[in-house]
Tab-separated table of C-alpha atoms in Angstrom:
chain	number	residue	atom	x	y	z
Q	206	MET	CA	119.439	50.387	-57.026
Q	207	ALA	CA	119.462	48.110	-60.054
Q	208	ILE	CA	122.709	46.374	-61.001
Q	209	LEU	CA	121.727	46.569	-64.661
Q	210	GLU	CA	119.143	48.666	-66.430
Q	211	CYS	CA	118.369	48.820	-70.145
Q	212	LYS	CA	116.285	51.812	-71.160
Q	213	ASN	CA	114.662	51.787	-74.572
Q	214	LEU	CA	117.731	50.022	-75.920
Q	215	CYS	CA	118.117	49.679	-79.708
Q	216	LEU	CA	120.996	47.884	-81.376
Q	217	ALA	CA	121.667	47.887	-85.126
Q	218	TYR	CA	124.173	46.606	-87.667
Q	219	ASP	CA	124.978	48.877	-90.620
Q	220	GLY	CA	121.853	50.898	-89.944
Q	221	LYS	CA	119.641	47.790	-89.893
Q	222	MET	CA	117.790	47.415	-86.612
Q	223	VAL	CA	118.422	44.012	-85.015
Q	224	LEU	CA	116.913	44.598	-81.636
Q	225	GLU	CA	114.716	47.412	-80.381
Q	226	GLY	CA	112.606	48.522	-77.497
Q	227	VAL	CA	114.438	46.628	-74.768
Q	228	ASN	CA	113.449	47.838	-71.306
Q	229	PHE	CA	114.303	45.874	-68.217
Q	230	SER	CA	116.204	46.126	-64.982
Q	231	LEU	CA	117.853	43.552	-62.746
Q	232	GLN	CA	118.601	43.623	-59.040
Q	233	ALA	CA	121.741	42.067	-57.586
Q	234	GLY	CA	121.244	38.321	-57.177
Q	235	ASN	CA	118.640	37.971	-59.956
Q	236	TYR	CA	118.932	35.094	-62.414
Q	237	LEU	CA	117.784	36.213	-65.849
Q	238	CYS	CA	117.291	33.855	-68.722
Q	239	VAL	CA	117.194	35.378	-72.202
Q	240	VAL	CA	115.192	33.255	-74.627
Q	241	GLY	CA	114.129	33.612	-78.238
Q	242	GLU	CA	114.544	31.947	-81.577
Q	243	ASN	CA	117.645	32.173	-83.773
Q	244	GLY	CA	118.086	35.690	-85.090
Q	245	SER	CA	115.959	37.166	-82.310
Q	246	GLY	CA	118.796	39.449	-81.189
Q	247	LYS	CA	120.148	37.458	-78.239
Q	248	SER	CA	123.780	37.540	-79.374
Q	249	THR	CA	123.495	41.218	-80.224
Q	250	LEU	CA	122.163	41.944	-76.745
Q	251	ILE	CA	125.184	40.132	-75.279
Q	252	LYS	CA	127.545	42.309	-77.327
Q	253	GLY	CA	125.714	45.374	-76.102
Q	254	LEU	CA	125.850	44.323	-72.453
Q	255	LEU	CA	129.583	43.589	-72.710
Q	256	GLY	CA	130.235	47.020	-74.185
Q	257	LEU	CA	131.432	45.537	-77.493
Q	258	LYS	CA	128.650	47.234	-79.405
Q	259	ALA	CA	127.420	50.747	-78.742
Q	260	PRO	CA	123.628	51.246	-78.512
Q	261	ASP	CA	122.093	53.077	-81.469
Q	262	SER	CA	119.644	54.656	-79.097
Q	263	GLY	CA	118.625	54.131	-75.516
Q	264	SER	CA	121.092	53.184	-72.818
Q	265	ILE	CA	122.598	50.415	-70.720
Q	266	LEU	CA	123.318	51.458	-67.154
Q	267	TYR	CA	125.345	49.471	-64.658
Q	268	GLY	CA	124.819	49.948	-60.938
Q	269	GLU	CA	126.581	48.940	-57.727
Q	270	GLY	CA	130.007	49.761	-59.130
Q	271	LEU	CA	129.837	47.204	-61.929
Q	272	LYS	CA	131.757	47.920	-65.129
Q	273	SER	CA	131.102	46.177	-68.428
Q	274	THR	CA	134.661	44.779	-68.395
Q	275	GLU	CA	134.013	43.205	-64.984
Q	276	ILE	CA	131.283	40.874	-66.185
Q	277	GLY	CA	132.284	37.206	-66.081
Q	278	TYR	CA	131.605	36.169	-69.645
Q	279	LEU	CA	131.308	32.574	-70.806
Q	280	PRO	CA	131.212	32.672	-74.610
Q	281	GLN	CA	130.101	29.811	-76.817
Q	282	GLN	CA	133.005	27.460	-77.432
Q	283	THR	CA	134.546	27.325	-80.862
Q	284	GLN	CA	136.333	24.381	-82.460
Q	285	LEU	CA	139.526	26.391	-82.096
Q	286	GLN	CA	139.317	26.208	-78.305
Q	287	ARG	CA	138.321	22.568	-78.046
Q	288	ASP	CA	141.725	21.474	-79.313
Q	289	PHE	CA	143.838	24.309	-78.002
Q	290	PRO	CA	147.056	23.240	-76.274
Q	291	ALA	CA	146.663	24.819	-72.856
Q	292	SER	CA	146.599	23.545	-69.297
Q	293	VAL	CA	143.452	24.006	-67.206
Q	294	GLY	CA	145.429	26.270	-64.859
Q	295	GLU	CA	146.471	28.550	-67.720
Q	296	VAL	CA	142.892	28.894	-68.960
Q	297	VAL	CA	141.393	29.668	-65.537
Q	298	LEU	CA	144.159	32.142	-64.701
Q	299	SER	CA	143.460	34.039	-67.920
Q	300	GLY	CA	140.154	35.062	-66.302
Q	301	CYS	CA	142.164	37.470	-64.143
Q	302	LEU	CA	143.004	39.442	-67.295
Q	303	ASN	CA	140.863	42.418	-66.312
Q	304	SER	CA	142.557	42.774	-62.925
Q	305	LEU	CA	146.010	43.096	-64.541
Q	306	GLY	CA	145.536	46.839	-65.058
Q	307	GLY	CA	148.988	48.280	-65.660
Q	308	ARG	CA	150.749	45.109	-64.503
Q	309	LEU	CA	152.322	42.809	-67.075
Q	310	HIS	CA	152.006	39.476	-65.276
Q	311	TYR	CA	149.661	37.768	-62.845
Q	312	ASN	CA	150.544	38.086	-59.156
Q	313	ALA	CA	150.025	35.804	-56.165
Q	314	ALA	CA	146.522	37.180	-55.527
Q	315	ASP	CA	145.448	36.368	-59.092
Q	316	LYS	CA	146.819	32.848	-58.770
Q	317	ALA	CA	145.050	32.360	-55.437
Q	318	LEU	CA	141.785	33.548	-57.005
Q	319	ALA	CA	142.217	31.109	-59.887
Q	320	ARG	CA	142.875	28.278	-57.414
Q	321	MET	CA	139.827	29.185	-55.362
Q	322	ASN	CA	137.572	29.211	-58.401
Q	323	MET	CA	138.912	25.852	-59.545
Q	324	GLU	CA	138.001	24.473	-56.119
Q	325	ARG	CA	134.576	26.084	-56.404
Q	326	MET	CA	134.014	24.213	-59.675
Q	327	GLY	CA	135.523	20.980	-58.357
Q	328	ILE	CA	138.316	20.939	-60.923
Q	329	GLU	CA	141.337	21.673	-58.722
Q	330	ASP	CA	142.773	18.224	-59.497
Q	331	LEU	CA	142.762	19.010	-63.191
Q	332	ALA	CA	144.934	22.163	-62.938
Q	333	LYS	CA	147.914	20.617	-64.691
Q	334	GLN	CA	145.848	18.633	-67.177
Q	335	SER	CA	145.484	19.501	-70.800
Q	336	TYR	CA	142.302	21.429	-71.593
Q	337	GLN	CA	141.768	19.630	-74.901
Q	338	ALA	CA	141.747	16.221	-73.215
Q	339	LEU	CA	138.775	17.097	-70.983
Q	340	SER	CA	135.151	16.121	-71.552
Q	341	GLY	CA	132.700	18.777	-72.731
Q	342	GLY	CA	131.245	19.157	-69.231
Q	343	GLN	CA	134.682	19.578	-67.656
Q	344	GLN	CA	135.656	22.147	-70.287
Q	345	GLN	CA	132.556	24.190	-69.467
Q	346	ARG	CA	133.458	24.071	-65.769
Q	347	VAL	CA	136.908	25.368	-66.622
Q	348	LEU	CA	135.396	28.230	-68.596
Q	349	LEU	CA	132.949	28.954	-65.775
Q	350	ALA	CA	135.869	29.083	-63.318
Q	351	ARG	CA	137.601	31.499	-65.686
Q	352	ALA	CA	134.457	33.655	-65.878
Q	353	LEU	CA	134.276	33.714	-62.070
Q	354	CYS	CA	137.869	34.992	-61.934
Q	355	ALA	CA	136.767	37.958	-64.027
Q	356	THR	CA	133.846	39.025	-61.832
Q	357	LYS	CA	132.555	39.458	-58.334
Q	358	LYS	CA	129.087	40.561	-59.348
Q	359	MET	CA	127.742	39.307	-62.655
Q	360	LEU	CA	128.018	36.288	-64.938
Q	361	LEU	CA	126.945	36.381	-68.565
Q	362	LEU	CA	126.587	32.906	-70.036
Q	363	ASP	CA	126.008	32.272	-73.728
Q	364	GLU	CA	124.342	28.877	-74.255
Q	365	PRO	CA	126.441	27.216	-71.535
Q	366	VAL	CA	125.024	23.702	-71.956
Q	367	THR	CA	125.165	23.363	-75.757
Q	368	GLY	CA	126.572	19.988	-76.730
Q	369	LEU	CA	126.612	18.583	-73.183
Q	370	ASP	CA	125.062	15.236	-72.278
Q	371	PRO	CA	122.032	15.289	-69.933
Q	372	ILE	CA	124.068	14.554	-66.796
Q	373	ALA	CA	126.678	17.226	-67.531
Q	374	THR	CA	123.852	19.634	-68.422
Q	375	GLY	CA	122.177	19.079	-65.051
Q	376	GLU	CA	125.478	19.527	-63.209
Q	377	MET	CA	126.200	22.743	-65.088
Q	378	TYR	CA	122.756	24.191	-64.249
Q	379	ASN	CA	123.224	23.266	-60.596
Q	380	LEU	CA	126.661	24.859	-60.446
Q	381	ILE	CA	125.342	28.060	-61.979
Q	382	LYS	CA	122.412	28.166	-59.536
Q	383	LEU	CA	124.796	27.498	-56.654
Q	384	VAL	CA	127.024	30.407	-57.624
Q	385	ASN	CA	123.934	32.579	-58.002
Q	386	LEU	CA	122.524	31.692	-54.566
Q	387	CYS	CA	125.659	31.271	-52.449
Q	388	ASP	CA	127.755	34.121	-53.802
Q	389	ASP	CA	124.887	36.448	-54.692
Q	390	ILE	CA	126.221	36.772	-58.233
Q	391	THR	CA	123.719	38.056	-60.763
Q	392	VAL	CA	123.365	35.615	-63.659
Q	393	ILE	CA	122.323	36.403	-67.206
Q	394	MET	CA	122.031	33.292	-69.334
Q	395	VAL	CA	121.162	33.024	-72.993
Q	396	SER	CA	119.519	29.707	-73.660
Q	397	HIS	CA	117.580	27.663	-76.151
Q	398	ASP	CA	116.450	25.333	-73.426
Q	399	ILE	CA	113.300	27.121	-72.310
Q	400	HIS	CA	112.069	24.407	-69.940
Q	401	GLU	CA	115.224	24.489	-67.847
Q	402	ALA	CA	115.350	28.257	-68.144
Q	403	VAL	CA	111.994	28.633	-66.455
Q	404	ARG	CA	112.934	26.127	-63.766
Q	405	TYR	CA	116.163	27.813	-62.655
Q	406	ALA	CA	115.750	31.493	-63.513
Q	407	THR	CA	114.041	34.144	-61.437
Q	408	HIS	CA	113.362	36.343	-64.478
Q	409	ILE	CA	112.778	35.752	-68.173
Q	410	LEU	CA	113.467	38.075	-71.092
Q	411	HIS	CA	111.905	36.858	-74.333
Q	412	LEU	CA	113.235	38.479	-77.500
Q	413	GLY	CA	112.036	38.465	-81.094
Q	414	GLN	CA	113.941	41.380	-82.616
Q	415	ARG	CA	112.243	43.411	-79.922
Q	416	GLN	CA	111.302	42.751	-76.333
Q	417	LEU	CA	108.327	40.371	-76.290
Q	418	PHE	CA	108.281	39.701	-72.572
Q	419	PHE	CA	110.119	40.628	-69.408
Q	420	GLY	CA	109.024	39.526	-65.977
Q	421	THR	CA	109.451	36.857	-63.347
Q	422	ALA	CA	109.642	33.220	-64.332
Q	423	ALA	CA	106.293	32.617	-62.600
Q	424	GLU	CA	104.592	35.347	-64.636
Q	425	TYR	CA	106.172	33.980	-67.790
Q	426	ARG	CA	104.781	30.510	-67.155
Q	427	GLU	CA	101.275	31.966	-67.132
Q	428	SER	CA	101.745	34.072	-70.253
Q	429	ASP	CA	100.246	33.282	-73.647
Q	430	LEU	CA	103.656	33.813	-75.186
Q	431	ALA	CA	105.203	31.002	-73.162
Q	432	ARG	CA	102.373	28.685	-74.157
Q	433	ARG	CA	102.839	29.468	-77.835
Q	434	PHE	CA	106.636	29.213	-77.628
Q	435	LEU	CA	106.396	25.854	-75.941
Q	436	GLY	CA	104.007	24.444	-78.497
Q	437	GLY	CA	100.891	24.514	-76.348
Q	438	ASN	CA	102.315	22.568	-73.419
Q	439	ARG	CA	102.100	24.239	-70.040
Q	440	ILE	CA	105.225	23.894	-67.948
X	51	MET	CA	184.904	19.932	-85.975
X	52	THR	CA	187.623	21.759	-87.861
X	53	GLU	CA	185.309	21.791	-90.860
X	54	ILE	CA	182.619	23.502	-88.827
X	55	LEU	CA	185.164	26.063	-87.582
X	56	HIS	CA	186.260	26.562	-91.155
X	57	MET	CA	182.642	27.113	-92.153
X	58	LEU	CA	182.228	29.673	-89.376
X	59	SER	CA	185.277	31.596	-90.561
X	60	TYR	CA	183.341	32.839	-93.581
X	61	HIS	CA	181.729	36.202	-92.943
X	62	PHE	CA	178.655	35.349	-94.987
X	63	MET	CA	178.126	32.181	-92.950
X	64	GLN	CA	178.380	34.068	-89.659
X	65	ARG	CA	175.847	36.570	-90.866
X	66	ALA	CA	173.582	33.873	-92.259
X	67	LEU	CA	173.644	31.960	-88.991
X	68	ILE	CA	172.846	35.044	-86.910
X	69	VAL	CA	169.987	36.117	-89.177
X	70	GLY	CA	168.773	32.541	-89.519
X	71	VAL	CA	168.677	31.806	-85.785
X	72	LEU	CA	166.867	35.061	-85.021
X	73	VAL	CA	164.358	34.745	-87.854
X	74	SER	CA	163.676	31.079	-86.997
X	75	LEU	CA	163.041	32.064	-83.394
X	76	CYS	CA	160.607	34.825	-84.389
X	77	ALA	CA	158.872	32.654	-86.962
X	78	ALA	CA	158.308	29.895	-84.396
X	79	LEU	CA	156.951	32.222	-81.717
X	80	LEU	CA	154.616	34.045	-84.086
X	81	GLY	CA	153.779	30.734	-85.733
X	82	VAL	CA	152.270	29.308	-82.551
X	83	SER	CA	149.763	32.152	-82.392
X	84	LEU	CA	149.077	32.115	-86.134
X	85	VAL	CA	148.516	28.361	-86.306
X	86	LEU	CA	146.245	28.397	-83.258
X	87	LYS	CA	144.241	31.316	-84.610
X	88	ARG	CA	143.875	29.473	-87.942
X	89	TYR	CA	145.909	32.104	-89.777
X	90	SER	CA	148.568	29.655	-91.039
X	91	MET	CA	148.023	30.576	-94.659
X	92	ILE	CA	148.832	34.238	-94.003
X	93	GLY	CA	152.544	33.372	-93.959
X	94	ASP	CA	152.251	31.679	-97.326
X	95	GLY	CA	150.216	34.497	-98.842
X	96	LEU	CA	152.615	37.129	-97.554
X	97	SER	CA	155.641	35.350	-99.008
X	98	HIS	CA	154.154	35.503	-102.495
X	99	VAL	CA	153.415	39.175	-102.039
X	100	GLY	CA	156.999	39.541	-100.836
X	101	PHE	CA	158.221	37.869	-104.014
X	102	GLY	CA	156.167	40.274	-106.141
X	103	ALA	CA	157.560	43.249	-104.244
X	104	LEU	CA	161.159	42.035	-104.481
X	105	ALA	CA	160.796	41.337	-108.201
X	106	ILE	CA	159.489	44.840	-108.830
X	107	ALA	CA	162.226	46.334	-106.628
X	108	SER	CA	164.872	44.472	-108.597
X	109	ALA	CA	163.317	45.544	-111.914
X	110	LEU	CA	163.369	49.184	-110.821
X	111	HIS	CA	166.845	48.842	-109.215
X	112	LEU	CA	165.531	49.809	-105.775
X	113	ALA	CA	166.721	48.513	-102.399
X	114	PRO	CA	164.857	45.196	-101.933
X	115	LEU	CA	164.033	45.525	-98.223
X	116	ALA	CA	162.910	49.146	-98.504
X	117	VAL	CA	160.242	48.091	-100.997
X	118	ALA	CA	159.282	44.649	-99.716
X	119	VAL	CA	158.899	45.410	-95.990
X	120	PRO	CA	156.289	48.191	-96.363
X	121	VAL	CA	154.379	46.372	-99.120
X	122	VAL	CA	154.145	43.133	-97.132
X	123	VAL	CA	153.247	44.943	-93.885
X	124	VAL	CA	150.396	46.734	-95.642
X	125	THR	CA	149.202	43.432	-97.149
X	126	ALA	CA	149.284	41.760	-93.740
X	127	VAL	CA	147.119	44.496	-92.256
X	128	LEU	CA	144.774	44.246	-95.226
X	129	LEU	CA	144.469	40.451	-94.950
X	130	LEU	CA	143.687	40.713	-91.279
X	131	ARG	CA	140.987	43.300	-91.920
X	132	LEU	CA	139.530	41.127	-94.669
X	133	SER	CA	139.375	38.008	-92.554
X	134	GLU	CA	137.738	39.980	-89.742
X	135	SER	CA	135.109	41.623	-91.918
X	136	SER	CA	134.230	38.174	-93.313
X	137	ARG	CA	132.717	39.538	-96.515
X	138	VAL	CA	135.397	37.836	-98.556
X	139	LYS	CA	136.387	34.729	-96.632
X	140	GLY	CA	139.926	34.907	-95.260
X	141	ASP	CA	141.355	31.897	-97.074
X	142	ALA	CA	139.913	32.965	-100.425
X	143	ALA	CA	141.251	36.486	-99.905
X	144	ILE	CA	144.735	35.128	-99.228
X	145	ALA	CA	144.657	32.940	-102.322
X	146	LEU	CA	143.529	35.888	-104.454
X	147	ILE	CA	146.156	38.280	-103.194
X	148	SER	CA	149.043	35.813	-103.201
X	149	SER	CA	148.522	34.498	-106.733
X	150	SER	CA	147.985	38.021	-108.068
X	151	ALA	CA	151.196	39.224	-106.439
X	152	LEU	CA	153.105	36.219	-107.797
X	153	ALA	CA	151.722	36.895	-111.282
X	154	ILE	CA	152.718	40.562	-111.157
X	155	GLY	CA	156.169	39.585	-109.911
X	156	VAL	CA	156.685	37.017	-112.675
X	157	ILE	CA	155.560	39.447	-115.392
X	158	SER	CA	157.741	42.265	-114.111
X	159	VAL	CA	160.709	39.859	-114.048
X	160	SER	CA	160.113	38.559	-117.560
X	161	VAL	CA	159.719	41.996	-119.163
X	162	THR	CA	162.841	43.413	-117.491
X	163	THR	CA	165.763	41.296	-116.360
X	164	GLY	CA	164.504	37.828	-117.161
X	165	MET	CA	164.993	34.812	-114.855
X	166	ASN	CA	168.416	35.545	-113.312
X	167	THR	CA	170.058	34.240	-110.133
X	168	GLU	CA	168.734	37.115	-108.067
X	169	VAL	CA	165.142	36.226	-108.939
X	170	SER	CA	165.780	32.540	-108.475
X	171	ASN	CA	167.159	33.342	-105.018
X	172	TYR	CA	163.888	35.036	-104.106
X	173	MET	CA	162.023	31.911	-105.173
X	174	PHE	CA	164.164	29.258	-103.535
X	175	GLY	CA	166.275	31.244	-101.094
X	176	SER	CA	169.989	31.621	-100.743
X	177	ILE	CA	172.145	32.024	-97.716
X	178	LEU	CA	174.486	34.244	-99.733
X	179	SER	CA	171.844	36.861	-100.413
X	180	LEU	CA	171.713	38.082	-96.822
X	181	SER	CA	173.034	41.599	-96.441
X	182	ARG	CA	174.139	43.741	-93.524
X	183	SER	CA	170.745	45.438	-93.403
X	184	ASP	CA	169.104	41.996	-93.125
X	185	ALA	CA	171.232	41.344	-90.059
X	186	VAL	CA	170.343	44.671	-88.440
X	187	LEU	CA	166.636	44.272	-89.192
X	188	SER	CA	166.564	40.710	-87.888
X	189	VAL	CA	168.091	41.811	-84.567
X	190	LEU	CA	165.474	44.570	-84.236
X	191	LEU	CA	162.673	42.199	-85.187
X	192	SER	CA	163.676	39.532	-82.718
X	193	VAL	CA	163.909	42.110	-79.924
X	194	ALA	CA	160.360	43.260	-80.768
X	195	VAL	CA	159.003	39.703	-80.885
X	196	LEU	CA	160.710	38.681	-77.653
X	197	VAL	CA	159.464	41.819	-75.881
X	198	LEU	CA	155.946	41.053	-77.076
X	199	PHE	CA	156.084	37.449	-75.882
X	200	ILE	CA	157.833	38.049	-72.563
X	201	LEU	CA	156.073	41.223	-71.439
X	202	PHE	CA	152.602	40.629	-72.833
X	203	TYR	CA	152.426	36.876	-72.374
X	204	PRO	CA	149.190	36.793	-70.301
X	205	ARG	CA	147.384	39.063	-72.745
X	206	LEU	CA	148.715	37.215	-75.744
X	207	PHE	CA	147.517	33.907	-74.325
X	208	ALA	CA	144.056	35.319	-73.652
X	209	VAL	CA	143.740	36.830	-77.129
X	210	THR	CA	144.939	33.619	-78.786
X	211	PHE	CA	142.777	31.278	-76.730
X	212	ASP	CA	139.541	33.214	-76.703
X	213	GLU	CA	139.285	36.526	-78.454
X	214	SER	CA	135.682	37.191	-77.424
X	215	PHE	CA	136.477	36.726	-73.740
X	216	ALA	CA	139.562	38.918	-74.038
X	217	ARG	CA	137.557	41.646	-75.752
X	218	ALA	CA	134.779	41.405	-73.158
X	219	THR	CA	137.253	41.953	-70.328
X	220	GLY	CA	138.545	45.093	-71.992
X	221	THR	CA	141.628	43.842	-73.874
X	222	ARG	CA	142.194	45.463	-77.249
X	223	ALA	CA	142.399	42.199	-79.153
X	224	GLY	CA	142.461	44.035	-82.476
X	225	SER	CA	145.757	45.759	-81.643
X	226	TYR	CA	147.381	42.469	-80.684
X	227	ASN	CA	146.230	40.866	-83.938
X	228	MET	CA	147.601	43.816	-85.849
X	229	LEU	CA	150.925	43.615	-84.039
X	230	LEU	CA	151.133	39.892	-84.805
X	231	ALA	CA	150.381	40.542	-88.483
X	232	VAL	CA	153.007	43.295	-88.787
X	233	LEU	CA	155.704	41.255	-87.047
X	234	THR	CA	154.808	38.245	-89.194
X	235	ALA	CA	155.138	40.372	-92.319
X	236	ILE	CA	158.656	41.474	-91.380
X	237	THR	CA	159.604	37.892	-90.443
X	238	VAL	CA	158.352	36.650	-93.800
X	239	VAL	CA	160.324	39.227	-95.796
X	240	LEU	CA	163.520	38.524	-93.868
X	241	GLY	CA	163.009	34.788	-93.884
X	242	MET	CA	162.148	34.475	-97.567
X	243	ARG	CA	165.542	35.809	-98.630
X	244	MET	CA	167.087	32.854	-96.861
X	245	MET	CA	164.336	30.238	-97.296
X	246	GLY	CA	162.763	31.385	-100.548
X	247	ALA	CA	159.231	32.592	-101.182
X	248	LEU	CA	158.013	29.059	-101.775
X	249	LEU	CA	159.341	27.632	-98.513
X	250	ILE	CA	159.158	30.370	-95.876
X	251	SER	CA	155.702	29.462	-94.604
X	252	SER	CA	157.081	26.139	-93.375
X	253	LEU	CA	159.343	28.055	-90.985
X	254	ILE	CA	156.223	29.536	-89.397
X	255	ILE	CA	154.009	26.456	-89.392
X	256	PHE	CA	156.247	23.414	-88.800
X	257	PRO	CA	157.750	24.199	-85.370
X	258	ALA	CA	154.345	25.082	-83.896
X	259	LEU	CA	152.746	21.914	-85.256
X	260	SER	CA	155.643	19.713	-84.104
X	261	ALA	CA	155.497	21.204	-80.606
X	262	MET	CA	151.733	20.668	-80.448
X	263	ARG	CA	152.167	16.934	-81.068
X	264	VAL	CA	153.755	16.464	-77.658
X	265	CYS	CA	153.232	19.540	-75.475
X	266	ARG	CA	149.974	20.058	-73.654
X	267	SER	CA	150.297	23.560	-72.220
X	268	PHE	CA	150.614	26.848	-74.083
X	269	ARG	CA	153.866	27.791	-72.367
X	270	ALA	CA	155.429	24.429	-73.210
X	271	VAL	CA	154.296	24.693	-76.840
X	272	ILE	CA	155.909	28.123	-77.193
X	273	LEU	CA	159.218	27.126	-75.616
X	274	CYS	CA	159.339	23.847	-77.496
X	275	ALA	CA	158.502	25.458	-80.855
X	276	ALA	CA	161.247	28.058	-80.391
X	277	ALA	CA	163.801	25.343	-79.572
X	278	ILE	CA	162.728	23.124	-82.479
X	279	SER	CA	162.855	26.000	-84.937
X	280	VAL	CA	166.363	27.160	-84.006
X	281	LEU	CA	167.693	23.598	-83.883
X	282	CYS	CA	166.189	22.611	-87.234
X	283	PHE	CA	167.580	25.777	-88.802
X	284	LEU	CA	171.081	24.992	-87.544
X	285	ILE	CA	170.887	21.358	-88.666
X	286	GLY	CA	169.493	22.349	-92.070
X	287	ALA	CA	172.015	25.146	-92.603
X	288	VAL	CA	175.035	23.030	-91.647
X	289	ALA	CA	173.784	20.099	-93.725
X	290	SER	CA	173.276	22.354	-96.730
X	291	TYR	CA	176.841	23.657	-96.380
X	292	PHE	CA	178.391	20.188	-96.290
X	293	LEU	CA	176.032	18.375	-98.670
X	294	GLU	CA	175.758	21.367	-100.998
X	295	THR	CA	171.974	21.187	-100.956
X	296	PRO	CA	169.791	24.352	-101.136
X	297	THR	CA	169.566	25.958	-97.681
X	298	GLY	CA	165.829	26.610	-97.547
X	299	ALA	CA	164.914	23.128	-98.693
X	300	SER	CA	167.366	21.530	-96.254
X	301	ILE	CA	165.818	23.454	-93.351
X	302	VAL	CA	162.323	22.386	-94.401
X	303	VAL	CA	163.417	18.743	-94.572
X	304	ALA	CA	164.974	19.025	-91.101
X	305	ASN	CA	161.625	20.401	-89.865
X	306	LEU	CA	159.722	17.657	-91.642
X	307	LEU	CA	161.822	14.937	-89.998
X	308	CYS	CA	161.362	16.617	-86.644
X	309	PHE	CA	157.601	16.788	-87.197
X	310	ALA	CA	157.514	13.083	-88.070
X	311	GLY	CA	159.507	12.238	-84.940
X	312	PHE	CA	157.291	14.340	-82.695
X	313	SER	CA	154.144	12.892	-84.270
X	314	LEU	CA	155.349	9.383	-83.452
X	315	ALA	CA	156.225	10.425	-79.901
X	316	GLY	CA	152.815	12.098	-79.576
X	317	MET	CA	151.015	8.943	-80.721
X	318	LYS	CA	152.797	6.843	-78.113
X	319	ASN	CA	151.579	9.126	-75.350
């Protein structure tokens, strides 16, 4: 059974269609990269998948017991967060928000989960450090650790390497792939960086206000669309 | 010491200190969230609306709080909606609403009573203007703010730090924003009677900014801002009593000195 299935999904703002005809399904452990130019509907699709925007028609179905609030989401960073006075520990722990349920405060299990995910991301030494003093790459690791606290099954990453230097970018891609392979967590990543997308992802979804392509990364490489999108260079 | 005891023997001073400490505490706690969410100007905008409402209430001989609290609460909700819908940009919306409210207030004052002490008190604040209902309302308000911060701390942190993540994990961020706006509105109305419409926003902004100069975690910023706010209020209030300076202005100067001190300490680190 698919962990995520979009059937004829259409999303609109104020009656204006932003994205239509989206049909794809993912199995647990897939690594999907969503590509497309600005305004192609990538951000709208994210809102739909997170349950923040209701489909105008069609449907989004989650399988294997996944709920939309149990997706580990890594949003794009805003300036507000970059200089927010918070410790790394506080930020990572806030990923356990969706397991609070009726409780008011985090318990020992939440704190243990936060610690484990910090170790997973290699940032356990930074727990007491100030988030705003970290480098861009470290901040993204913190946010990835937070996203992992929120999910056991699926990560949704919105442009996770924007603004990172090449070394930090490579490390981030490797960490994401590692989580995908070792923990069997399904990854959906929105990216501008098509070359890297094809290298790491198992599946590609190409949007341009509608679905232009969905298939495996290997199929995508052979497609005319990929050739055009990449400016004639084969990858 | 005996002079301080003498000061405390006045009923109006006791009441002023109770209201002042509680309002300062609330303003600082709410201020941390507002400053971090880039809503600092809401406090300023609301105080001008509060002035307009109080001026109209005084012109119509109505109870000031009964008019000002609902008007300012409604404005706060409206401002929040506006800044979320992003059709009119938030800062422009605040400027529009606050100057309009001030204008309406000034006109209603000039055609009725004229510039009397009561109106001047709304502008610059007076410790004598605090009534029994102010005291009761400030106790209720501080209970509400403390309950919000103690019980909902994890959710409040998440909504302040990253609203999109909080929404994605199923937190109703909108309700928390609304609650913050309503509590801020009540704090502003209560605080402006003591601080004055022109100075109340400093009570919300200064402690949070001072705390952020030196503290590096959210919890530390909140605790530090609350302590700074209460301390600066007490210093300002006592100084204004002995030096016969205006209360609101004295409290702002105390906050300013504190901010300067914390900035220096922050630079050294």
